[in-house]
């Protein structure tokens, strides 16, 4: 069984230090405001950074994730940030259920890339549609096939700080479009470092197959941008932003 986001959870936020989360929040906030959204479900919310940021902007936010360890960090982060109104639930994004539909659903930072099975993305989109009000908004991003081929590939990335260190080895198979990411890390614990190991698996979904699955799931309008812009993706775009609207007549 693939081991993902267990021991890694406590250092995830520190390892994401190079991500401009304020800019990412502002980018999604623009789409949400244009759509008039008030209630938001943050899928694969991880440590809750986006859910907390949107809550502080006035949205009613629920976050879910399949990793109990990441949700523990999310709840702690929300408490420290004074965002006690954010609700976090442990749930597989392929089997989403809500008591009440929401205005918008988001999945940030590769959540959909972790859906590696042949029908996994389709299942997520169908359940996402069920959780949205008619005309509801789905926002998600994916790392592009270009990024998997030319940036991740079979490359190895490392980082060393006083608090942690890691070695991240990638093995991308262009035939299956699956990338196995082997992560070995060391977290400071007093005078010593605790070692952990995780294996992550992601899929390089194409723009065409995701559009087809969204339309099949009941999303009538699907736009795709180069992430953090309102421009069409380029051949070397590393991240795609999808903006899909549920059909009004889709139950």
PDB file of C-alpha atoms in Angstrom:
ATOM      1  CA  UNK A   1       0.000   0.000   0.000  1.00  0.00           C
ATOM      2  CA  UNK A   2       1.295   3.470  -0.886  1.00  0.00           C
ATOM      3  CA  UNK A   3       2.301   5.442   2.215  1.00  0.00           C
ATOM      4  CA  UNK A   4       1.522   9.136   1.776  1.00  0.00           C
ATOM      5  CA  UNK A   5       1.369  12.120   4.128  1.00  0.00           C
ATOM      6  CA  UNK A   6       1.898  10.325   7.406  1.00  0.00           C
ATOM      7  CA  UNK A   7       5.181  11.222   9.106  1.00  0.00           C
ATOM      8  CA  UNK A   8       5.600  13.866   6.391  1.00  0.00           C
ATOM      9  CA  UNK A   9       2.619  15.856   7.732  1.00  0.00           C
ATOM     10  CA  UNK A  10       4.360  17.763  10.583  1.00  0.00           C
ATOM     11  CA  UNK A  11       6.993  19.244   8.241  1.00  0.00           C
ATOM     12  CA  UNK A  12       4.830  19.708   5.139  1.00  0.00           C
ATOM     13  CA  UNK A  13       4.207  23.425   5.690  1.00  0.00           C
ATOM     14  CA  UNK A  14       7.891  24.121   6.295  1.00  0.00           C
ATOM     15  CA  UNK A  15       8.832  22.252   3.126  1.00  0.00           C
ATOM     16  CA  UNK A  16       6.330  24.382   1.166  1.00  0.00           C
ATOM     17  CA  UNK A  17       8.134  27.614   2.110  1.00  0.00           C
ATOM     18  CA  UNK A  18       8.764  28.529  -1.539  1.00  0.00           C
ATOM     19  CA  UNK A  19       5.030  28.564  -2.395  1.00  0.00           C
ATOM     20  CA  UNK A  20       3.410  32.012  -2.404  1.00  0.00           C
ATOM     21  CA  UNK A  21       0.221  31.029  -0.638  1.00  0.00           C
ATOM     22  CA  UNK A  22      -1.056  34.605  -0.440  1.00  0.00           C
ATOM     23  CA  UNK A  23      -0.901  34.932  -4.228  1.00  0.00           C
ATOM     24  CA  UNK A  24      -2.516  31.508  -4.663  1.00  0.00           C
ATOM     25  CA  UNK A  25      -5.348  32.485  -2.303  1.00  0.00           C
ATOM     26  CA  UNK A  26      -5.907  35.780  -4.136  1.00  0.00           C
ATOM     27  CA  UNK A  27      -6.020  33.925  -7.468  1.00  0.00           C
ATOM     28  CA  UNK A  28      -8.775  31.551  -6.330  1.00  0.00           C
ATOM     29  CA  UNK A  29     -10.581  34.321  -4.459  1.00  0.00           C
ATOM     30  CA  UNK A  30     -10.963  36.128  -7.777  1.00  0.00           C
ATOM     31  CA  UNK A  31     -12.867  33.206  -9.319  1.00  0.00           C
ATOM     32  CA  UNK A  32     -14.958  32.671  -6.179  1.00  0.00           C
ATOM     33  CA  UNK A  33     -15.969  36.324  -5.953  1.00  0.00           C
ATOM     34  CA  UNK A  34     -16.873  36.478  -9.654  1.00  0.00           C
ATOM     35  CA  UNK A  35     -19.105  33.460  -9.131  1.00  0.00           C
ATOM     36  CA  UNK A  36     -20.729  34.884  -5.984  1.00  0.00           C
ATOM     37  CA  UNK A  37     -19.659  31.908  -3.872  1.00  0.00           C
ATOM     38  CA  UNK A  38     -20.104  31.928  -0.093  1.00  0.00           C
ATOM     39  CA  UNK A  39     -19.782  28.268   0.932  1.00  0.00           C
ATOM     40  CA  UNK A  40     -16.665  26.337  -0.102  1.00  0.00           C
ATOM     41  CA  UNK A  41     -15.486  22.738   0.227  1.00  0.00           C
ATOM     42  CA  UNK A  42     -11.684  22.417   0.127  1.00  0.00           C
ATOM     43  CA  UNK A  43     -10.873  18.879  -1.068  1.00  0.00           C
ATOM     44  CA  UNK A  44      -7.537  17.273  -0.225  1.00  0.00           C
ATOM     45  CA  UNK A  45      -7.055  20.267   2.060  1.00  0.00           C
ATOM     46  CA  UNK A  46      -3.836  18.954   3.609  1.00  0.00           C
ATOM     47  CA  UNK A  47      -2.703  21.093   6.531  1.00  0.00           C
ATOM     48  CA  UNK A  48      -5.565  23.526   5.932  1.00  0.00           C
ATOM     49  CA  UNK A  49      -3.622  26.530   4.616  1.00  0.00           C
ATOM     50  CA  UNK A  50      -6.090  27.406   1.844  1.00  0.00           C
ATOM     51  CA  UNK A  51      -9.169  26.587   3.912  1.00  0.00           C
ATOM     52  CA  UNK A  52      -7.966  28.876   6.703  1.00  0.00           C
ATOM     53  CA  UNK A  53      -7.027  31.673   4.296  1.00  0.00           C
ATOM     54  CA  UNK A  54     -10.445  31.574   2.606  1.00  0.00           C
ATOM     55  CA  UNK A  55     -12.200  31.487   5.971  1.00  0.00           C
ATOM     56  CA  UNK A  56     -10.376  34.674   6.935  1.00  0.00           C
ATOM     57  CA  UNK A  57     -11.696  36.270   3.737  1.00  0.00           C
ATOM     58  CA  UNK A  58     -15.238  35.582   4.889  1.00  0.00           C
ATOM     59  CA  UNK A  59     -16.100  32.266   3.246  1.00  0.00           C
ATOM     60  CA  UNK A  60     -17.832  29.421   5.083  1.00  0.00           C
ATOM     61  CA  UNK A  61     -15.307  26.625   4.604  1.00  0.00           C
ATOM     62  CA  UNK A  62     -15.202  22.876   5.104  1.00  0.00           C
ATOM     63  CA  UNK A  63     -11.966  21.003   4.470  1.00  0.00           C
ATOM     64  CA  UNK A  64     -11.539  17.298   3.837  1.00  0.00           C
ATOM     65  CA  UNK A  65      -8.572  15.005   3.357  1.00  0.00           C
ATOM     66  CA  UNK A  66      -7.965  11.273   3.357  1.00  0.00           C
ATOM     67  CA  UNK A  67      -4.919  11.656   5.643  1.00  0.00           C
ATOM     68  CA  UNK A  68      -5.752  11.788   9.349  1.00  0.00           C
ATOM     69  CA  UNK A  69      -2.222  13.051  10.045  1.00  0.00           C
ATOM     70  CA  UNK A  70      -2.635  16.025   7.713  1.00  0.00           C
ATOM     71  CA  UNK A  71      -6.026  16.816   9.245  1.00  0.00           C
ATOM     72  CA  UNK A  72      -4.488  16.836  12.711  1.00  0.00           C
ATOM     73  CA  UNK A  73      -2.080  19.501  11.493  1.00  0.00           C
ATOM     74  CA  UNK A  74      -4.971  21.363   9.830  1.00  0.00           C
ATOM     75  CA  UNK A  75      -7.009  21.487  13.026  1.00  0.00           C
ATOM     76  CA  UNK A  76      -3.990  22.693  15.003  1.00  0.00           C
ATOM     77  CA  UNK A  77      -3.262  25.355  12.379  1.00  0.00           C
ATOM     78  CA  UNK A  78      -6.879  26.531  12.393  1.00  0.00           C
ATOM     79  CA  UNK A  79      -6.864  26.804  16.194  1.00  0.00           C
ATOM     80  CA  UNK A  80      -3.642  28.839  16.163  1.00  0.00           C
ATOM     81  CA  UNK A  81      -4.989  31.089  13.400  1.00  0.00           C
ATOM     82  CA  UNK A  82      -8.269  31.768  15.199  1.00  0.00           C
ATOM     83  CA  UNK A  83     -10.176  30.004  12.415  1.00  0.00           C
ATOM     84  CA  UNK A  84     -12.241  27.750  14.645  1.00  0.00           C
ATOM     85  CA  UNK A  85     -15.188  27.958  12.247  1.00  0.00           C
ATOM     86  CA  UNK A  86     -13.466  25.779   9.641  1.00  0.00           C
ATOM     87  CA  UNK A  87     -14.798  22.214   9.758  1.00  0.00           C
ATOM     88  CA  UNK A  88     -12.399  19.399   8.849  1.00  0.00           C
ATOM     89  CA  UNK A  89     -13.512  15.878   7.942  1.00  0.00           C
ATOM     90  CA  UNK A  90     -11.571  12.745   7.019  1.00  0.00           C
ATOM     91  CA  UNK A  91     -12.891  11.596   3.660  1.00  0.00           C
ATOM     92  CA  UNK A  92     -11.704  10.196   0.337  1.00  0.00           C
ATOM     93  CA  UNK A  93     -12.215  12.786  -2.408  1.00  0.00           C
ATOM     94  CA  UNK A  94     -13.419  10.018  -4.731  1.00  0.00           C
ATOM     95  CA  UNK A  95     -16.399   9.420  -2.405  1.00  0.00           C
ATOM     96  CA  UNK A  96     -17.409  12.929  -1.349  1.00  0.00           C
ATOM     97  CA  UNK A  97     -20.631  13.408   0.600  1.00  0.00           C
ATOM     98  CA  UNK A  98     -22.099  16.526   2.179  1.00  0.00           C
ATOM     99  CA  UNK A  99     -25.291  17.125   4.145  1.00  0.00           C
ATOM    100  CA  UNK A 100     -25.867  20.356   2.218  1.00  0.00           C
ATOM    101  CA  UNK A 101     -24.536  21.337  -1.224  1.00  0.00           C
ATOM    102  CA  UNK A 102     -22.026  24.192  -1.444  1.00  0.00           C
ATOM    103  CA  UNK A 103     -21.461  27.065  -3.868  1.00  0.00           C
ATOM    104  CA  UNK A 104     -17.918  26.060  -4.767  1.00  0.00           C
ATOM    105  CA  UNK A 105     -15.491  23.193  -4.428  1.00  0.00           C
ATOM    106  CA  UNK A 106     -11.708  23.529  -4.722  1.00  0.00           C
ATOM    107  CA  UNK A 107      -8.795  21.088  -4.923  1.00  0.00           C
ATOM    108  CA  UNK A 108      -5.435  22.829  -4.687  1.00  0.00           C
ATOM    109  CA  UNK A 109      -1.839  21.788  -5.339  1.00  0.00           C
ATOM    110  CA  UNK A 110      -1.990  18.470  -7.187  1.00  0.00           C
ATOM    111  CA  UNK A 111      -4.915  16.840  -5.375  1.00  0.00           C
ATOM    112  CA  UNK A 112      -6.254  15.531  -8.694  1.00  0.00           C
ATOM    113  CA  UNK A 113      -2.804  14.252  -9.710  1.00  0.00           C
ATOM    114  CA  UNK A 114      -3.047  11.833  -6.781  1.00  0.00           C
ATOM    115  CA  UNK A 115      -6.081  10.235  -8.460  1.00  0.00           C
ATOM    116  CA  UNK A 116      -4.098   7.616 -10.355  1.00  0.00           C
ATOM    117  CA  UNK A 117      -6.660   4.935 -11.213  1.00  0.00           C
ATOM    118  CA  UNK A 118      -8.408   4.810 -14.571  1.00  0.00           C
ATOM    119  CA  UNK A 119     -11.751   5.960 -13.137  1.00  0.00           C
ATOM    120  CA  UNK A 120     -10.591   7.898 -10.052  1.00  0.00           C
ATOM    121  CA  UNK A 121     -10.831  11.396 -11.546  1.00  0.00           C
ATOM    122  CA  UNK A 122     -14.253  10.582 -13.021  1.00  0.00           C
ATOM    123  CA  UNK A 123     -15.447   9.435  -9.596  1.00  0.00           C
ATOM    124  CA  UNK A 124     -14.198  12.636  -7.975  1.00  0.00           C
ATOM    125  CA  UNK A 125     -15.923  14.806 -10.571  1.00  0.00           C
ATOM    126  CA  UNK A 126     -19.233  12.931 -10.211  1.00  0.00           C
ATOM    127  CA  UNK A 127     -19.198  13.257  -6.438  1.00  0.00           C
ATOM    128  CA  UNK A 128     -18.053  16.876  -6.675  1.00  0.00           C
ATOM    129  CA  UNK A 129     -21.057  17.620  -8.889  1.00  0.00           C
ATOM    130  CA  UNK A 130     -23.323  15.976  -6.304  1.00  0.00           C
ATOM    131  CA  UNK A 131     -21.870  18.251  -3.599  1.00  0.00           C
ATOM    132  CA  UNK A 132     -22.413  21.443  -5.602  1.00  0.00           C
ATOM    133  CA  UNK A 133     -25.521  23.521  -6.008  1.00  0.00           C
ATOM    134  CA  UNK A 134     -26.842  23.838  -9.584  1.00  0.00           C
ATOM    135  CA  UNK A 135     -24.508  26.284 -11.310  1.00  0.00           C
ATOM    136  CA  UNK A 136     -21.847  25.587  -8.673  1.00  0.00           C
ATOM    137  CA  UNK A 137     -18.134  26.166  -9.283  1.00  0.00           C
ATOM    138  CA  UNK A 138     -15.318  23.598  -9.301  1.00  0.00           C
ATOM    139  CA  UNK A 139     -11.744  24.911  -9.155  1.00  0.00           C
ATOM    140  CA  UNK A 140      -8.778  22.566  -9.280  1.00  0.00           C
ATOM    141  CA  UNK A 141      -5.226  22.553 -10.579  1.00  0.00           C
ATOM    142  CA  UNK A 142      -2.924  19.810 -11.824  1.00  0.00           C
ATOM    143  CA  UNK A 143       0.744  19.513 -12.564  1.00  0.00           C
ATOM    144  CA  UNK A 144       0.937  19.210 -16.345  1.00  0.00           C
ATOM    145  CA  UNK A 145       2.314  16.345 -18.461  1.00  0.00           C
ATOM    146  CA  UNK A 146       5.134  18.723 -19.453  1.00  0.00           C
ATOM    147  CA  UNK A 147       6.128  19.108 -15.797  1.00  0.00           C
ATOM    148  CA  UNK A 148       6.143  15.363 -15.239  1.00  0.00           C
ATOM    149  CA  UNK A 149       8.237  14.719 -18.348  1.00  0.00           C
ATOM    150  CA  UNK A 150      10.711  17.577 -18.158  1.00  0.00           C
ATOM    151  CA  UNK A 151      10.823  18.841 -14.551  1.00  0.00           C
ATOM    152  CA  UNK A 152      10.094  15.846 -12.324  1.00  0.00           C
ATOM    153  CA  UNK A 153      11.119  13.049 -14.689  1.00  0.00           C
ATOM    154  CA  UNK A 154      13.781  10.904 -13.053  1.00  0.00           C
ATOM    155  CA  UNK A 155      15.294  13.827 -11.186  1.00  0.00           C
ATOM    156  CA  UNK A 156      16.249  13.968  -7.532  1.00  0.00           C
ATOM    157  CA  UNK A 157      15.644  16.995  -5.299  1.00  0.00           C
ATOM    158  CA  UNK A 158      17.178  17.629  -1.899  1.00  0.00           C
ATOM    159  CA  UNK A 159      16.997  20.220   0.846  1.00  0.00           C
ATOM    160  CA  UNK A 160      18.785  20.528   4.176  1.00  0.00           C
ATOM    161  CA  UNK A 161      17.885  22.905   7.019  1.00  0.00           C
ATOM    162  CA  UNK A 162      18.502  22.952  10.758  1.00  0.00           C
ATOM    163  CA  UNK A 163      15.035  21.477  11.398  1.00  0.00           C
ATOM    164  CA  UNK A 164      14.748  18.900   8.598  1.00  0.00           C
ATOM    165  CA  UNK A 165      16.339  17.411   5.493  1.00  0.00           C
ATOM    166  CA  UNK A 166      14.957  15.332   2.647  1.00  0.00           C
ATOM    167  CA  UNK A 167      15.878  13.446  -0.504  1.00  0.00           C
ATOM    168  CA  UNK A 168      13.098  13.281  -3.111  1.00  0.00           C
ATOM    169  CA  UNK A 169      13.648  10.840  -6.002  1.00  0.00           C
ATOM    170  CA  UNK A 170      11.264  10.755  -8.959  1.00  0.00           C
ATOM    171  CA  UNK A 171      10.628   8.000 -11.469  1.00  0.00           C
ATOM    172  CA  UNK A 172       8.218   8.996 -14.239  1.00  0.00           C
ATOM    173  CA  UNK A 173       6.953   6.377 -16.708  1.00  0.00           C
ATOM    174  CA  UNK A 174       5.785   8.120 -19.928  1.00  0.00           C
ATOM    175  CA  UNK A 175       3.807   5.031 -21.014  1.00  0.00           C
ATOM    176  CA  UNK A 176       1.583   4.836 -17.925  1.00  0.00           C
ATOM    177  CA  UNK A 177       1.979   8.569 -17.137  1.00  0.00           C
ATOM    178  CA  UNK A 178       2.550   7.590 -13.507  1.00  0.00           C
ATOM    179  CA  UNK A 179       5.262   9.191 -11.403  1.00  0.00           C
ATOM    180  CA  UNK A 180       6.534   7.417  -8.315  1.00  0.00           C
ATOM    181  CA  UNK A 181       8.065   9.830  -5.815  1.00  0.00           C
ATOM    182  CA  UNK A 182      10.325   8.306  -3.194  1.00  0.00           C
ATOM    183  CA  UNK A 183      10.790  10.618  -0.196  1.00  0.00           C
ATOM    184  CA  UNK A 184      13.268  10.041   2.614  1.00  0.00           C
ATOM    185  CA  UNK A 185      13.304  12.693   5.304  1.00  0.00           C
ATOM    186  CA  UNK A 186      14.896  13.525   8.630  1.00  0.00           C
ATOM    187  CA  UNK A 187      13.090  15.636  11.265  1.00  0.00           C
ATOM    188  CA  UNK A 188      14.940  17.163  14.200  1.00  0.00           C
ATOM    189  CA  UNK A 189      13.858  15.732  17.545  1.00  0.00           C
ATOM    190  CA  UNK A 190      15.900  17.239  20.334  1.00  0.00           C
ATOM    191  CA  UNK A 191      19.561  16.416  19.806  1.00  0.00           C
ATOM    192  CA  UNK A 192      18.853  13.825  17.109  1.00  0.00           C
ATOM    193  CA  UNK A 193      16.941  13.428  13.853  1.00  0.00           C
ATOM    194  CA  UNK A 194      14.067  11.006  13.265  1.00  0.00           C
ATOM    195  CA  UNK A 195      14.064   9.330   9.856  1.00  0.00           C
ATOM    196  CA  UNK A 196      10.913   8.720   7.822  1.00  0.00           C
ATOM    197  CA  UNK A 197      10.174   7.328   4.393  1.00  0.00           C
ATOM    198  CA  UNK A 198       7.139   7.755   2.128  1.00  0.00           C
ATOM    199  CA  UNK A 199       6.281   6.825  -1.439  1.00  0.00           C
ATOM    200  CA  UNK A 200       3.903   9.085  -3.369  1.00  0.00           C
ATOM    201  CA  UNK A 201       2.239   8.232  -6.664  1.00  0.00           C
ATOM    202  CA  UNK A 202       0.819  10.811  -9.096  1.00  0.00           C
ATOM    203  CA  UNK A 203      -0.639  10.716 -12.599  1.00  0.00           C
ATOM    204  CA  UNK A 204      -0.022  13.163 -15.436  1.00  0.00           C
ATOM    205  CA  UNK A 205      -3.599  13.779 -16.585  1.00  0.00           C
ATOM    206  CA  UNK A 206      -4.037  15.404 -19.974  1.00  0.00           C
ATOM    207  CA  UNK A 207      -6.183  18.475 -20.497  1.00  0.00           C
ATOM    208  CA  UNK A 208      -8.372  16.575 -22.971  1.00  0.00           C
ATOM    209  CA  UNK A 209      -9.157  13.617 -20.721  1.00  0.00           C
ATOM    210  CA  UNK A 210      -9.985  15.845 -17.758  1.00  0.00           C
ATOM    211  CA  UNK A 211     -12.306  18.018 -19.862  1.00  0.00           C
ATOM    212  CA  UNK A 212     -14.064  14.914 -21.164  1.00  0.00           C
ATOM    213  CA  UNK A 213     -14.522  13.521 -17.647  1.00  0.00           C
ATOM    214  CA  UNK A 214     -15.857  16.854 -16.351  1.00  0.00           C
ATOM    215  CA  UNK A 215     -18.463  17.115 -19.104  1.00  0.00           C
ATOM    216  CA  UNK A 216     -19.506  13.501 -18.509  1.00  0.00           C
ATOM    217  CA  UNK A 217     -19.930  14.297 -14.782  1.00  0.00           C
ATOM    218  CA  UNK A 218     -22.315  17.162 -15.508  1.00  0.00           C
ATOM    219  CA  UNK A 219     -20.139  20.238 -15.837  1.00  0.00           C
ATOM    220  CA  UNK A 220     -21.400  22.289 -18.780  1.00  0.00           C
ATOM    221  CA  UNK A 221     -18.701  24.945 -18.916  1.00  0.00           C
ATOM    222  CA  UNK A 222     -15.009  24.079 -18.558  1.00  0.00           C
ATOM    223  CA  UNK A 223     -12.197  26.619 -18.905  1.00  0.00           C
ATOM    224  CA  UNK A 224      -8.484  25.828 -18.580  1.00  0.00           C
ATOM    225  CA  UNK A 225      -5.783  28.387 -17.845  1.00  0.00           C
ATOM    226  CA  UNK A 226      -2.090  28.451 -17.221  1.00  0.00           C
ATOM    227  CA  UNK A 227      -2.067  28.496 -13.421  1.00  0.00           C
ATOM    228  CA  UNK A 228      -2.101  31.924 -11.748  1.00  0.00           C
ATOM    229  CA  UNK A 229      -3.161  33.595 -15.014  1.00  0.00           C
ATOM    230  CA  UNK A 230      -6.271  33.967 -17.160  1.00  0.00           C
ATOM    231  CA  UNK A 231      -4.311  32.928 -20.257  1.00  0.00           C
ATOM    232  CA  UNK A 232      -4.562  29.621 -22.165  1.00  0.00           C
ATOM    233  CA  UNK A 233      -1.944  27.018 -21.231  1.00  0.00           C
ATOM    234  CA  UNK A 234       1.267  26.966 -23.235  1.00  0.00           C
ATOM    235  CA  UNK A 235       3.167  23.919 -24.394  1.00  0.00           C
ATOM    236  CA  UNK A 236       5.601  24.330 -21.492  1.00  0.00           C
ATOM    237  CA  UNK A 237       3.078  25.313 -18.809  1.00  0.00           C
ATOM    238  CA  UNK A 238       3.855  23.383 -15.638  1.00  0.00           C
ATOM    239  CA  UNK A 239       0.451  23.757 -13.996  1.00  0.00           C
ATOM    240  CA  UNK A 240      -3.091  23.947 -15.374  1.00  0.00           C
ATOM    241  CA  UNK A 241      -5.989  25.648 -13.589  1.00  0.00           C
ATOM    242  CA  UNK A 242      -9.434  24.197 -14.358  1.00  0.00           C
ATOM    243  CA  UNK A 243     -12.590  26.248 -13.836  1.00  0.00           C
ATOM    244  CA  UNK A 244     -15.772  24.201 -14.298  1.00  0.00           C
ATOM    245  CA  UNK A 245     -19.413  25.111 -13.726  1.00  0.00           C
ATOM    246  CA  UNK A 246     -22.051  22.523 -12.911  1.00  0.00           C
ATOM    247  CA  UNK A 247     -25.013  22.505 -15.280  1.00  0.00           C
ATOM    248  CA  UNK A 248     -28.138  24.023 -13.756  1.00  0.00           C
ATOM    249  CA  UNK A 249     -30.237  21.054 -14.774  1.00  0.00           C
ATOM    250  CA  UNK A 250     -27.832  18.490 -13.306  1.00  0.00           C
ATOM    251  CA  UNK A 251     -29.434  17.029 -10.173  1.00  0.00           C
TER     252      UNK A 251
END
